[in-house]
Amino acid sequence: MTTATPGQQHPPASYADFSDQPKSGPLKAVVQFFAIPVLIVGLAVSIFLGTSMLFSTGPKTAAEFVELLRSDTQNRRWQAAMELSAMLADGEVDQEFRDAALIESLAGALTDAREHPEELRRMARQVLHIFRMLKDPRSLEAVRSAADDKDPWIRSNAILVLGSMHDEGAKGLLGQHLKDEDAGTRRASLVALAALDQEKGQPFRMSATTMALARRFLGDEDPYVRCQAAILLGTAGDGSPNLLPLLAKMLDRKYLEDFPFDAGSSGITQYDLNSDLLLQTVGAVAQAKGSGGDPNIVKALNQLTNNDTEGDPAVRQAARLALDELRQTASE
């Protein structure tokens, strides 16, 4: 873990990929109609690298992916990771892709990517994204190791994977990273701890301990961490007195644009980051206690629905569905 010391210069926040975290409320409907940003990025990179895998003679079986992932050519290994990520995102993961040799090869690719210069370390996030979709316990050792990587961009994404895999053994590690100097790592740790509280098939909930942590993080020095804490609390139906005013502010794209932002090596734009934050906020507002009776919340949702004409269509649709849900709740 990297902790801050007085007067130490903080590195740019890692801006981990939060876009495919589980959606709640109206977002469940929205994500059926809009592409996940990470896949758009993945396809663009694949095209940039000159791969023809997506449309012609690329690998299709686990054995073929293993062969490419064990290649000594970095570009071929990266292309294989991109293609596999796109294939797995299409739907249910075939049993074939839970092959032990494939998991081992992916773990090796992750370790190798972490040891290379910055331009090749980007493959690590792609492999972590694959592990997040596979949720294979045999990948846990590699993911836990990545969660302690010196690069905040890698460790924050690894932390999100541990949460999505419901790795109870990672609680101590996550608790340590709540004090990380990197804002993205703190944010990822809070999200991962909340993920550990979830039970399959049950509504979103947070334990008393995680709820207390989220309330504490409403005062974090980083605005993105504060916003994530508010999203979690709102989704859990918390009634903290300072929660609704913050959520109302977070529904304003201009408010988010004033946040300090340094993409570092993440390849993420502030527009995409804020669009995902808006989507999460809309979902939280639909679940937050008392939001339907808050005029500022209703006004902000109307603004997103009617006036955010240059914004993300997924955000507008989510805001429209949230308004409908709040009106229906109020009439019951």
PDB file of C-alpha atoms in Angstrom, residues 27 63 104 170 234 265 275:
ATOM      1  CA  LEU A  27     -29.825   1.749 -15.182  1.00  0.00           C
ATOM      2  CA  ALA A  63      -6.606 -23.506 -26.805  1.00  0.00           C
ATOM      3  CA  GLU A 104      -2.735 -19.715 -16.199  1.00  0.00           C
ATOM      4  CA  ALA A 170      -9.226  -9.594   0.469  1.00  0.00           C
ATOM      5  CA  GLY A 234     -27.981   6.638  -2.026  1.00  0.00           C
ATOM      6  CA  SER A 265      -1.658   6.931 -18.393  1.00  0.00           C
ATOM      7  CA  SER A 275     -20.826  10.300 -17.966  1.00  0.00           C
TER       8      SER A 275
END
